[in-house]
PDB file of C-alpha atoms in Angstrom:
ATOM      1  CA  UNK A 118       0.000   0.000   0.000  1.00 94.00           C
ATOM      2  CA  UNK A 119       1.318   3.800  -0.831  1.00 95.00           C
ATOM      3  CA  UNK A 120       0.390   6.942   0.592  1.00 93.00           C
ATOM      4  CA  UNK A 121      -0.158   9.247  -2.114  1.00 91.00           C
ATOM      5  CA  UNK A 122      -1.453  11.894  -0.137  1.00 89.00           C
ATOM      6  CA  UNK A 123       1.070  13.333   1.979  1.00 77.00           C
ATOM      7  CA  UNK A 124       3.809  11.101   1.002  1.00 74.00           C
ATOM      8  CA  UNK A 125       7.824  11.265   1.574  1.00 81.00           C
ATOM      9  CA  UNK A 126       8.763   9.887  -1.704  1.00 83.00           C
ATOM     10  CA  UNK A 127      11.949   9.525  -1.344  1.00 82.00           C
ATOM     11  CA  UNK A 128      11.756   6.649   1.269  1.00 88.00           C
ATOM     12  CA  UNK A 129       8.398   5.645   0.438  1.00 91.00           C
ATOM     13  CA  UNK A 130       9.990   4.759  -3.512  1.00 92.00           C
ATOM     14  CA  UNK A 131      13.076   3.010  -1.410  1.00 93.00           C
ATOM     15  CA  UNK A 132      10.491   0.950  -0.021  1.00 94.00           C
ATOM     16  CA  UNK A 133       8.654  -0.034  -2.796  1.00 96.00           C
ATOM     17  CA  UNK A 134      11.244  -0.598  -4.826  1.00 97.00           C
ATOM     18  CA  UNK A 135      13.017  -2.852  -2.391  1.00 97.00           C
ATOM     19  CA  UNK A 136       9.646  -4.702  -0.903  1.00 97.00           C
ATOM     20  CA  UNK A 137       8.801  -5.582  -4.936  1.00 98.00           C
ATOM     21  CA  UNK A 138      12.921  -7.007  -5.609  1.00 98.00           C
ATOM     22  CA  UNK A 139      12.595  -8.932  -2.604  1.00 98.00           C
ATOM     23  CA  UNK A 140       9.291 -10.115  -2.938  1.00 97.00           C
ATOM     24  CA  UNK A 141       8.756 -14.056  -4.265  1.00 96.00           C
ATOM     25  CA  UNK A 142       4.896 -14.013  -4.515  1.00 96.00           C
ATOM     26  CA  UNK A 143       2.895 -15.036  -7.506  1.00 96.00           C
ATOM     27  CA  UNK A 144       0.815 -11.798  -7.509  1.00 97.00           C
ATOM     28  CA  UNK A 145       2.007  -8.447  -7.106  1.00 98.00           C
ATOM     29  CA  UNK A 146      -0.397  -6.037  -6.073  1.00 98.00           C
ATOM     30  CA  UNK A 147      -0.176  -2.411  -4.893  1.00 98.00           C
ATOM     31  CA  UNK A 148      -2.288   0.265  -4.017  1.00 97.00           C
ATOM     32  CA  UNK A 149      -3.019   3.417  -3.276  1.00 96.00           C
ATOM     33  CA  UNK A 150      -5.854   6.509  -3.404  1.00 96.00           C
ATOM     34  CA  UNK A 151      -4.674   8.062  -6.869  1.00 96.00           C
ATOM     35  CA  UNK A 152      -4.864   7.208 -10.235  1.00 97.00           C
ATOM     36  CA  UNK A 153      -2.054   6.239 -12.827  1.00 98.00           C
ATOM     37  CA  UNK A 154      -3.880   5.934 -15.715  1.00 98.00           C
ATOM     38  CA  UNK A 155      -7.406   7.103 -15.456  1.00 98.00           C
ATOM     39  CA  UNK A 156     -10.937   8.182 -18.177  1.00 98.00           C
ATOM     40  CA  UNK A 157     -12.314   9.825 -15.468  1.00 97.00           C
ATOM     41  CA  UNK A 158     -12.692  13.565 -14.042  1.00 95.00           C
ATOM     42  CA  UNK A 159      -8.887  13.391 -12.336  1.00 95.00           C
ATOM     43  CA  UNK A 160      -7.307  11.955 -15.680  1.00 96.00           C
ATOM     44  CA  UNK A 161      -3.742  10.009 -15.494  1.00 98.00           C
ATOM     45  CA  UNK A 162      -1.467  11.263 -13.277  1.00 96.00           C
ATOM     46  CA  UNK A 163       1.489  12.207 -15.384  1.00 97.00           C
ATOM     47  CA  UNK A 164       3.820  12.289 -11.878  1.00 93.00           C
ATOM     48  CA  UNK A 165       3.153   9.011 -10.766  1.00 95.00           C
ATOM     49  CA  UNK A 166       2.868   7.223 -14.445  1.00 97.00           C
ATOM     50  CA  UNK A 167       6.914   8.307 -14.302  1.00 96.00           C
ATOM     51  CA  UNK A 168       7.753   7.212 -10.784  1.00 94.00           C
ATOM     52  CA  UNK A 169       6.078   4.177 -10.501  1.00 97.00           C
ATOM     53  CA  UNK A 170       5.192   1.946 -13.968  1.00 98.00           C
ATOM     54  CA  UNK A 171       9.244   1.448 -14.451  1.00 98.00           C
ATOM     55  CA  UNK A 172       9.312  -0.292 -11.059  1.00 97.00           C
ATOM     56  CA  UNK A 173       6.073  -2.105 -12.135  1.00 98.00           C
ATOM     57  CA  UNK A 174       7.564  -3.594 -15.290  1.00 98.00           C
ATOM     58  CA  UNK A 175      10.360  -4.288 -13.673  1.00 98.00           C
ATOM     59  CA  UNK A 176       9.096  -6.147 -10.681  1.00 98.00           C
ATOM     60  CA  UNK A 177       6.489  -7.795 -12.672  1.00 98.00           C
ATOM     61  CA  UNK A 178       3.439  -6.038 -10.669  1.00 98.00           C
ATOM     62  CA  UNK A 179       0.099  -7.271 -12.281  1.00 98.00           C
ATOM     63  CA  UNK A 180      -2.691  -5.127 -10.657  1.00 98.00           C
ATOM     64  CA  UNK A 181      -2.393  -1.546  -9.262  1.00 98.00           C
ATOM     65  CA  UNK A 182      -5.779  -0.374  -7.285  1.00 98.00           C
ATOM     66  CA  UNK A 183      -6.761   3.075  -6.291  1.00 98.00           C
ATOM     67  CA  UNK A 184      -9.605   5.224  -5.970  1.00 96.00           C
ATOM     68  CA  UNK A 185      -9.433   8.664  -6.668  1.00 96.00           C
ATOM     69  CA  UNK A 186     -11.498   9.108  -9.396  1.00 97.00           C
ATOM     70  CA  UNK A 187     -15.712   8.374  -8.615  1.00 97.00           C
ATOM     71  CA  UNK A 188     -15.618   5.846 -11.276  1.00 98.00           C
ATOM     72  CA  UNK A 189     -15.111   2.114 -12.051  1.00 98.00           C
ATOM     73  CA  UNK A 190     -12.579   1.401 -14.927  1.00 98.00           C
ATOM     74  CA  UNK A 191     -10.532  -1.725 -15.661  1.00 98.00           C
ATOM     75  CA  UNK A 192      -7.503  -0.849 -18.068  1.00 98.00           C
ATOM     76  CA  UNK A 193      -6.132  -3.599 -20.471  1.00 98.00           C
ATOM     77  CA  UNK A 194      -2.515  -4.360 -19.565  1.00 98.00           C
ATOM     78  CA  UNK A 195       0.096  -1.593 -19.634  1.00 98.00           C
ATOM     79  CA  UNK A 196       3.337  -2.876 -19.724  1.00 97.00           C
ATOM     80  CA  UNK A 197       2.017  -5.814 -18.121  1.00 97.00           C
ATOM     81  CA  UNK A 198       0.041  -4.398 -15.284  1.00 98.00           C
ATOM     82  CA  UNK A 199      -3.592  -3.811 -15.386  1.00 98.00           C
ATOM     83  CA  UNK A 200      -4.907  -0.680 -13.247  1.00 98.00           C
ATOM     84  CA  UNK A 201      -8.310  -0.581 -11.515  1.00 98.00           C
ATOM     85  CA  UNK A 202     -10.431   2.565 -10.554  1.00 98.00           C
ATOM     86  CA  UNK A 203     -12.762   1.810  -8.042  1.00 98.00           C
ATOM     87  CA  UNK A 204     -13.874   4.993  -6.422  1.00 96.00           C
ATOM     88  CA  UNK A 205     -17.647   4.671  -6.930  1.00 96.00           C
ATOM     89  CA  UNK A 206     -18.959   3.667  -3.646  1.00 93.00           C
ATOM     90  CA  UNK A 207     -20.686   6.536  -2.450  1.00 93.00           C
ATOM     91  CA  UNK A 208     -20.971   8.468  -5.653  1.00 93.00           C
ATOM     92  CA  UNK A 209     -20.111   8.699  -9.184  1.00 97.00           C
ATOM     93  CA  UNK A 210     -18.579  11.083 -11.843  1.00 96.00           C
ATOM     94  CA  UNK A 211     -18.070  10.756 -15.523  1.00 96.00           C
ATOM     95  CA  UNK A 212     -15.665   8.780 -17.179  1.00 97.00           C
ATOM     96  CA  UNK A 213     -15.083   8.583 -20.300  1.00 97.00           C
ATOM     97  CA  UNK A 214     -13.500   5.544 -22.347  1.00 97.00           C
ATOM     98  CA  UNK A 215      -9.008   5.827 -23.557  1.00 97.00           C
ATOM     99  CA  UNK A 216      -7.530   3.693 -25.359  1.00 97.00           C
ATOM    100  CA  UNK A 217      -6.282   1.463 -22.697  1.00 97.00           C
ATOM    101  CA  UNK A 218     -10.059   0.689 -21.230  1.00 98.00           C
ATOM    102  CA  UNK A 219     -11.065  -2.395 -20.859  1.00 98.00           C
ATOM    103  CA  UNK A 220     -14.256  -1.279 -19.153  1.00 98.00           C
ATOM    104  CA  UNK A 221     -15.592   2.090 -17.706  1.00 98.00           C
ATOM    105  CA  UNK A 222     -18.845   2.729 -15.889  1.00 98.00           C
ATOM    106  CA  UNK A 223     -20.046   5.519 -13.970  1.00 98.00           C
ATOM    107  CA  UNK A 224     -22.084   3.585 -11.658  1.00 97.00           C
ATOM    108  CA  UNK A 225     -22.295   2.981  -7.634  1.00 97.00           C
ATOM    109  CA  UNK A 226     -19.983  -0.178  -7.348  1.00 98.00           C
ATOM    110  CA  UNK A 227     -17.309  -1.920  -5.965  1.00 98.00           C
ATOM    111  CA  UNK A 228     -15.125  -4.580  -7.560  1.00 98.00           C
ATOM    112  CA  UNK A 229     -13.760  -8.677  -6.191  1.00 98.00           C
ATOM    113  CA  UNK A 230     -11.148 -10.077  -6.716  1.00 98.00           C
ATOM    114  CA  UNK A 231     -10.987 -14.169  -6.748  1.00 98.00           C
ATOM    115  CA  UNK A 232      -7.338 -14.885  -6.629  1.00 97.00           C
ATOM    116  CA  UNK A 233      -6.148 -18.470  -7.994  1.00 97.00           C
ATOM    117  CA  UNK A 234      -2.843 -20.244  -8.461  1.00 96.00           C
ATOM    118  CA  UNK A 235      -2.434 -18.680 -12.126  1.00 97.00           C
ATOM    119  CA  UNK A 236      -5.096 -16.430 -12.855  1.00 98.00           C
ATOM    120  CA  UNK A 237      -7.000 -13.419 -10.972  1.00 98.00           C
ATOM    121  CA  UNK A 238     -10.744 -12.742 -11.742  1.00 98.00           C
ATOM    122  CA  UNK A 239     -11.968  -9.065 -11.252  1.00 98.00           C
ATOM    123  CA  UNK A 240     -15.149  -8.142 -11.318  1.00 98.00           C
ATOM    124  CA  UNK A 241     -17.263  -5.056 -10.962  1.00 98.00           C
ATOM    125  CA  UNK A 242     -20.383  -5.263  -9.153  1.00 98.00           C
ATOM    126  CA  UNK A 243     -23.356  -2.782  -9.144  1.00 98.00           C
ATOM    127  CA  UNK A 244     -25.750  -1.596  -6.405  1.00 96.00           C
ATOM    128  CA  UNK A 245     -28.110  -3.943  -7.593  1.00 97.00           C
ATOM    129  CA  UNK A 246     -25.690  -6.940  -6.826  1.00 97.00           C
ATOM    130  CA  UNK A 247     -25.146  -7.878 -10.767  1.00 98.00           C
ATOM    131  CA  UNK A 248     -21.945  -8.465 -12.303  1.00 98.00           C
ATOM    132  CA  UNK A 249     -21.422  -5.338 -15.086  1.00 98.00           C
ATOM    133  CA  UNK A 250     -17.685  -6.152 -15.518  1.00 98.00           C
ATOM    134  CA  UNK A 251     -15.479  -9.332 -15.692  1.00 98.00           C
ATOM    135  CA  UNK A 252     -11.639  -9.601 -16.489  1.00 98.00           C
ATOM    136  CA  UNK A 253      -8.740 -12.092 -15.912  1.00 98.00           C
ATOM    137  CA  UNK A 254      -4.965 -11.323 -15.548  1.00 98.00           C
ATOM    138  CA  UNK A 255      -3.286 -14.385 -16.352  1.00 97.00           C
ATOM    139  CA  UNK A 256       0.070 -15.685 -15.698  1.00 92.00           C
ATOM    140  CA  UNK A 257       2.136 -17.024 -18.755  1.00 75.00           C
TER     141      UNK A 257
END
């Protein structure tokens, strides 16, 4: 998890970056409040696309989470990591569809995440209970 609020960068990227090199686990997964790469009202976050998809790539991170944005949106991979908005709990805003969506609603939801030996399942769930969204990250 990141703080990308009030964050020291400097040792917060230290640990990151030595947490992910160390780390043997099948699924990498970080997260944080702010966007990366986001259709919504915030956009992409230019700052943080630069600081912290190298290390992804690198370190072979699959999922990055956040809020942020009062949205739901499920990016194809980028550079081998798939990022997912879900910030539409309470409310929503617009979003609007980039070239890396894989799915974008704005639309009170939250997402799941079924985690297996080589595959993860994501899905985005309305109000109403009813799947709207379904994607897989798969291990080669």
């Amino acid at each position: 998890a990141l703080d990308t609020n009030d964050a020291v960068w400097t040792k917060q990227f230290k640990w990151l970056e030595k947490a992910l090199a160390e780390s043997t686990a099948t699924w990498k997964v970080v997260f944080a409040h702010h966007t990366l790469y986001s259709s919504g009202l915030h956009g992409s976050n230019e700052k943080l696309i630069t600081m912290l998809s190298p290390l992804f790539k690198r370190y072979g991170v699959q999922l990055y989470i956040n809020g942020h944005d009062h949205n739901y949106e499920r990016t194809g991979a980028i550079a081998g990591t798939t990022y997912l908005t879900v910030g539409a709990g309470a409310k929503t805003r617009p979003v609007f569809s980039s070239d890396w969506t894989a799915h974008s609603a704005a639309r009170l939801s939250f997402a799941t995440i079924d985690v297996y030996p080589k595959y993860l399942v994501i899905q985005g769930i309305g109000k109403d209970g009813k799947v709207f969204d379904r994607g897989e990250i798969v291990i080669s």
